[in-house]
């Protein structure tokens, strides 16, 4: 079993770039794909990145994902920040050993 | 267009059993590789994966909650049902169902998309 750890909150100004990290506690981050979900207040989550770095249709290319084996972490980068990007962001991966899906604790992004 | 909708009681008493239904459209759970899952989110807290059922009727549960959960499907009605026994106030949460599309022929390791709107369940006497 592993955990995914995210910073509790990040903030940045409109037009800037922000990166949210997601660190896997054990096992390789590259073992299973990482997904990222955006959740605005009062709404269900929606996918912004799947399979480490793929964007669903309709998600702007300001959103990008990557993994770094040296830090055993995944990252979500949002460039050209807009006020509408203000939301909670969750990373998610899969534990093959017990067929459980694992979520990070979520990061609150404030754009101010 | 794929849609999912959760339904069930808004209020349950401690020790009771919760039964939630996910009614979906736009896909079939008899399609090879397809899965449906339940996820919950206590107010102000993180998402927590609960259970999954696949096209072949295989079922998997959260390690921490598996003794209390049962998932089942009715393919003819396009429904997936989750039961959770011995409800406690800490189980107060919004419960979501979500499709897990097949990736590489299997949903295992894939992502949740789309999600239902969620249904808030409060556990209180």
CSV table of C-alpha atoms in Angstrom, one decimal:
chain,number,residue,atom,x,y,z
A,1,UNK,CA,0.0,0.0,0.0
A,2,UNK,CA,1.2,3.5,-0.7
A,3,UNK,CA,0.0,7.1,-0.1
A,4,UNK,CA,0.1,10.1,-2.3
A,5,UNK,CA,1.1,13.4,-0.6
A,6,UNK,CA,0.1,16.8,-1.9
A,7,UNK,CA,0.7,20.3,-0.5
A,8,UNK,CA,-2.4,21.5,1.4
A,9,UNK,CA,-2.5,24.7,-0.5
A,10,UNK,CA,-0.7,26.9,-3.1
A,11,UNK,CA,-1.4,30.4,-4.3
A,12,UNK,CA,-0.2,32.4,-7.3
A,13,UNK,CA,-1.2,35.5,-9.2
A,14,UNK,CA,-3.2,35.6,-12.5
A,15,UNK,CA,-1.0,35.0,-15.5
A,16,UNK,CA,1.7,33.2,-13.6
A,17,UNK,CA,2.6,29.5,-13.5
A,18,UNK,CA,2.0,27.2,-10.6
A,19,UNK,CA,3.1,23.6,-10.0
A,20,UNK,CA,1.4,21.1,-7.7
A,21,UNK,CA,3.3,18.1,-6.5
A,22,UNK,CA,2.1,14.6,-5.7
A,23,UNK,CA,4.7,12.3,-4.0
A,24,UNK,CA,4.3,8.5,-3.8
A,25,UNK,CA,5.3,7.1,-0.4
A,26,UNK,CA,6.5,3.7,-1.6
A,27,UNK,CA,7.0,1.9,-4.9
A,28,UNK,CA,7.8,3.7,-8.1
A,29,UNK,CA,5.7,6.6,-9.3
A,30,UNK,CA,6.2,5.2,-12.8
A,31,UNK,CA,4.6,1.9,-11.8
A,32,UNK,CA,1.1,3.1,-12.5
A,33,UNK,CA,-0.3,6.1,-14.3
A,34,UNK,CA,-1.1,9.3,-12.4
A,35,UNK,CA,-4.3,11.3,-13.0
A,36,UNK,CA,-5.2,14.8,-11.9
A,37,UNK,CA,-8.7,16.0,-11.1
A,38,UNK,CA,-10.1,19.5,-10.7
A,39,UNK,CA,-12.9,20.1,-8.3
A,40,UNK,CA,-14.6,23.4,-8.1
A,41,UNK,CA,-16.8,24.2,-5.0
A,42,UNK,CA,-20.0,22.3,-5.0
A,43,UNK,CA,-19.2,20.3,-8.1
A,44,UNK,CA,-18.0,16.8,-8.9
A,45,UNK,CA,-14.3,16.3,-9.9
A,46,UNK,CA,-13.4,16.5,-13.6
A,47,UNK,CA,-10.3,15.1,-15.2
A,48,UNK,CA,-7.6,17.6,-16.3
A,49,UNK,CA,-4.7,15.1,-16.8
A,50,UNK,CA,-4.8,11.3,-17.3
A,51,UNK,CA,-2.0,8.8,-17.9
A,52,UNK,CA,0.6,11.1,-16.4
A,53,UNK,CA,0.5,13.7,-19.1
A,54,UNK,CA,-2.5,13.4,-21.4
A,55,UNK,CA,-5.1,16.1,-21.6
A,56,UNK,CA,-8.8,15.2,-22.2
A,57,UNK,CA,-10.4,17.1,-25.1
A,58,UNK,CA,-11.6,20.4,-23.9
A,59,UNK,CA,-8.9,20.9,-21.3
A,60,UNK,CA,-6.7,23.9,-22.3
A,61,UNK,CA,-3.0,23.3,-23.0
A,62,UNK,CA,-2.2,25.5,-20.1
A,63,UNK,CA,-2.5,22.3,-18.0
A,64,UNK,CA,0.3,19.8,-18.2
A,65,UNK,CA,1.4,16.8,-16.2
A,66,UNK,CA,4.7,15.0,-15.7
A,67,UNK,CA,6.4,12.5,-13.5
A,68,UNK,CA,9.9,12.5,-11.9
A,69,UNK,CA,11.3,9.2,-10.9
A,70,UNK,CA,14.2,10.9,-9.0
A,71,UNK,CA,11.7,12.5,-6.5
A,72,UNK,CA,9.2,9.8,-7.0
A,73,UNK,CA,6.5,12.4,-7.7
A,74,UNK,CA,4.1,13.6,-10.2
A,75,UNK,CA,3.4,17.2,-11.0
A,76,UNK,CA,0.6,19.3,-12.4
A,77,UNK,CA,1.6,22.6,-13.9
A,78,UNK,CA,-0.8,25.3,-14.8
A,79,UNK,CA,0.5,28.2,-16.8
A,80,UNK,CA,-1.1,31.5,-17.6
A,81,UNK,CA,-3.2,31.2,-14.5
A,82,UNK,CA,-6.8,32.4,-14.6
A,83,UNK,CA,-9.2,33.1,-11.8
A,84,UNK,CA,-11.4,30.3,-13.1
A,85,UNK,CA,-8.5,27.8,-12.3
A,86,UNK,CA,-9.1,28.4,-8.6
A,87,UNK,CA,-10.2,25.0,-7.3
A,88,UNK,CA,-9.1,21.9,-5.4
A,89,UNK,CA,-6.8,19.5,-7.3
A,90,UNK,CA,-6.4,15.8,-6.6
A,91,UNK,CA,-3.8,13.4,-7.9
A,92,UNK,CA,-4.8,9.7,-8.2
A,93,UNK,CA,-3.0,6.5,-9.0
A,94,UNK,CA,-3.6,2.8,-8.7
A,95,UNK,CA,-2.2,0.2,-6.3
A,96,UNK,CA,-1.7,-3.0,-8.4
A,97,UNK,CA,-1.0,-5.1,-5.3
A,98,UNK,CA,-4.5,-4.9,-4.0
A,99,UNK,CA,-6.4,-3.4,-6.9
A,100,UNK,CA,-7.2,-0.2,-4.9
A,101,UNK,CA,-7.4,3.3,-6.4
A,102,UNK,CA,-5.5,5.9,-4.3
A,103,UNK,CA,-6.1,9.6,-4.1
A,104,UNK,CA,-3.9,12.3,-2.8
A,105,UNK,CA,-5.1,14.6,0.0
A,106,UNK,CA,-5.9,17.4,-2.4
A,107,UNK,CA,-4.4,20.9,-3.0
A,108,UNK,CA,-6.4,24.1,-2.8
A,109,UNK,CA,-5.2,26.5,-5.5
A,110,UNK,CA,-5.9,30.1,-4.9
A,111,UNK,CA,-5.5,32.6,-7.7
A,112,UNK,CA,-5.2,36.1,-6.3
B,1,UNK,CA,-23.1,11.2,-23.9
B,2,UNK,CA,-22.1,9.4,-20.8
B,3,UNK,CA,-23.9,10.3,-17.6
B,4,UNK,CA,-24.2,8.9,-14.1
B,5,UNK,CA,-26.6,9.8,-11.3
B,6,UNK,CA,-26.5,8.7,-7.7
B,7,UNK,CA,-29.7,8.2,-5.7
B,8,UNK,CA,-30.4,7.1,-2.1
B,9,UNK,CA,-31.4,8.4,1.3
B,10,UNK,CA,-30.1,11.8,2.4
B,11,UNK,CA,-30.2,10.8,6.1
B,12,UNK,CA,-29.5,7.5,7.8
B,13,UNK,CA,-29.2,6.6,11.5
B,14,UNK,CA,-26.1,5.2,13.1
B,15,UNK,CA,-25.9,1.4,12.8
B,16,UNK,CA,-28.2,1.3,9.8
B,17,UNK,CA,-27.3,0.0,6.3
B,18,UNK,CA,-26.9,2.5,3.5
B,19,UNK,CA,-28.0,1.5,0.0
B,20,UNK,CA,-27.0,3.8,-2.9
B,21,UNK,CA,-27.9,3.3,-6.6
B,22,UNK,CA,-25.9,4.6,-9.5
B,23,UNK,CA,-28.0,4.8,-12.7
B,24,UNK,CA,-26.0,5.4,-15.9
B,25,UNK,CA,-26.4,5.9,-19.6
B,26,UNK,CA,-24.3,6.2,-22.6
B,27,UNK,CA,-22.3,3.0,-22.1
B,28,UNK,CA,-22.8,-0.6,-21.2
B,29,UNK,CA,-21.3,-2.3,-18.2
B,30,UNK,CA,-21.3,-5.5,-20.3
B,31,UNK,CA,-18.7,-4.0,-22.6
B,32,UNK,CA,-15.3,-5.7,-22.1
B,33,UNK,CA,-13.0,-3.5,-20.0
B,34,UNK,CA,-15.6,-1.3,-18.6
B,35,UNK,CA,-15.9,-0.6,-14.8
B,36,UNK,CA,-18.0,1.5,-12.4
B,37,UNK,CA,-16.7,2.7,-9.1
B,38,UNK,CA,-17.9,4.5,-6.0
B,39,UNK,CA,-15.9,7.3,-4.3
B,40,UNK,CA,-16.8,9.4,-1.3
B,41,UNK,CA,-15.8,12.8,0.1
B,42,UNK,CA,-16.6,13.9,3.7
B,43,UNK,CA,-17.4,17.6,3.9
B,44,UNK,CA,-14.2,19.7,3.5
B,45,UNK,CA,-12.1,16.6,3.1
B,46,UNK,CA,-10.4,14.5,0.5
B,47,UNK,CA,-11.7,12.0,-2.0
B,48,UNK,CA,-11.7,8.3,-0.8
B,49,UNK,CA,-12.1,5.4,-3.2
B,50,UNK,CA,-14.6,2.8,-2.0
B,51,UNK,CA,-15.4,0.0,-4.5
B,52,UNK,CA,-15.4,-1.1,-8.1
B,53,UNK,CA,-17.3,-3.6,-10.2
B,54,UNK,CA,-16.1,-4.6,-13.7
B,55,UNK,CA,-17.7,-5.9,-16.8
B,56,UNK,CA,-17.1,-9.5,-15.8
B,57,UNK,CA,-18.7,-9.0,-12.4
B,58,UNK,CA,-15.4,-9.0,-10.5
B,59,UNK,CA,-15.5,-6.7,-7.5
B,60,UNK,CA,-12.8,-4.9,-5.5
B,61,UNK,CA,-13.1,-3.0,-2.3
B,62,UNK,CA,-11.1,-0.4,-0.3
B,63,UNK,CA,-8.9,-2.4,2.0
B,64,UNK,CA,-9.9,-0.3,5.0
B,65,UNK,CA,-13.7,-0.6,4.4
B,66,UNK,CA,-14.1,-4.0,2.7
B,67,UNK,CA,-15.9,-5.7,5.6
B,68,UNK,CA,-18.7,-3.2,5.3
B,69,UNK,CA,-19.1,-2.8,1.6
B,70,UNK,CA,-21.0,-4.7,-1.1
B,71,UNK,CA,-21.2,-3.7,-4.8
B,72,UNK,CA,-23.4,-5.2,-7.4
B,73,UNK,CA,-24.7,-4.5,-10.9
B,74,UNK,CA,-27.9,-4.9,-12.9
B,75,UNK,CA,-26.8,-4.7,-16.5
B,76,UNK,CA,-30.3,-4.7,-17.8
B,77,UNK,CA,-31.2,-1.6,-15.8
B,78,UNK,CA,-27.8,0.1,-16.2
B,79,UNK,CA,-27.4,0.3,-12.5
B,80,UNK,CA,-24.7,-0.3,-9.9
B,81,UNK,CA,-25.7,-0.6,-6.2
B,82,UNK,CA,-23.4,0.0,-3.2
B,83,UNK,CA,-24.4,-1.1,0.3
B,84,UNK,CA,-22.5,0.0,3.4
B,85,UNK,CA,-23.3,-1.6,6.7
B,86,UNK,CA,-23.1,-0.2,10.3
B,87,UNK,CA,-23.2,3.4,9.3
B,88,UNK,CA,-21.5,5.9,11.6
B,89,UNK,CA,-21.4,9.7,11.7
B,90,UNK,CA,-17.9,9.7,10.3
B,91,UNK,CA,-19.4,8.2,7.2
B,92,UNK,CA,-21.2,11.4,6.5
B,93,UNK,CA,-20.1,12.4,3.0
B,94,UNK,CA,-21.0,13.0,-0.6
B,95,UNK,CA,-21.0,9.7,-2.4
B,96,UNK,CA,-20.1,9.7,-6.1
B,97,UNK,CA,-20.2,7.0,-8.7
B,98,UNK,CA,-17.9,7.2,-11.7
B,99,UNK,CA,-17.2,5.3,-14.9
B,100,UNK,CA,-13.7,3.9,-15.4
B,101,UNK,CA,-13.1,3.6,-19.1
B,102,UNK,CA,-11.0,0.8,-20.5
B,103,UNK,CA,-7.5,1.8,-21.3
B,104,UNK,CA,-5.5,-0.8,-23.1
B,105,UNK,CA,-8.4,-3.2,-22.8
B,106,UNK,CA,-8.9,-2.9,-19.0
B,107,UNK,CA,-10.1,-0.4,-16.5
B,108,UNK,CA,-7.5,-1.4,-14.0
B,109,UNK,CA,-5.1,1.5,-13.6
B,110,UNK,CA,-7.4,3.7,-15.6
B,111,UNK,CA,-9.1,6.9,-14.5
B,112,UNK,CA,-12.5,8.1,-13.3
B,113,UNK,CA,-14.5,9.8,-16.1
B,114,UNK,CA,-17.1,11.0,-15.9
B,115,UNK,CA,-18.4,11.4,-12.4
B,116,UNK,CA,-22.0,11.6,-11.2
B,117,UNK,CA,-23.1,14.8,-9.5
B,118,UNK,CA,-22.8,13.1,-6.1
B,119,UNK,CA,-25.4,12.6,-3.3
B,120,UNK,CA,-24.9,13.8,0.2
B,121,UNK,CA,-25.5,11.3,2.9
B,122,UNK,CA,-25.7,12.4,6.5
B,123,UNK,CA,-25.5,9.9,9.4
B,124,UNK,CA,-27.2,11.2,12.5
B,125,UNK,CA,-29.7,10.0,15.0
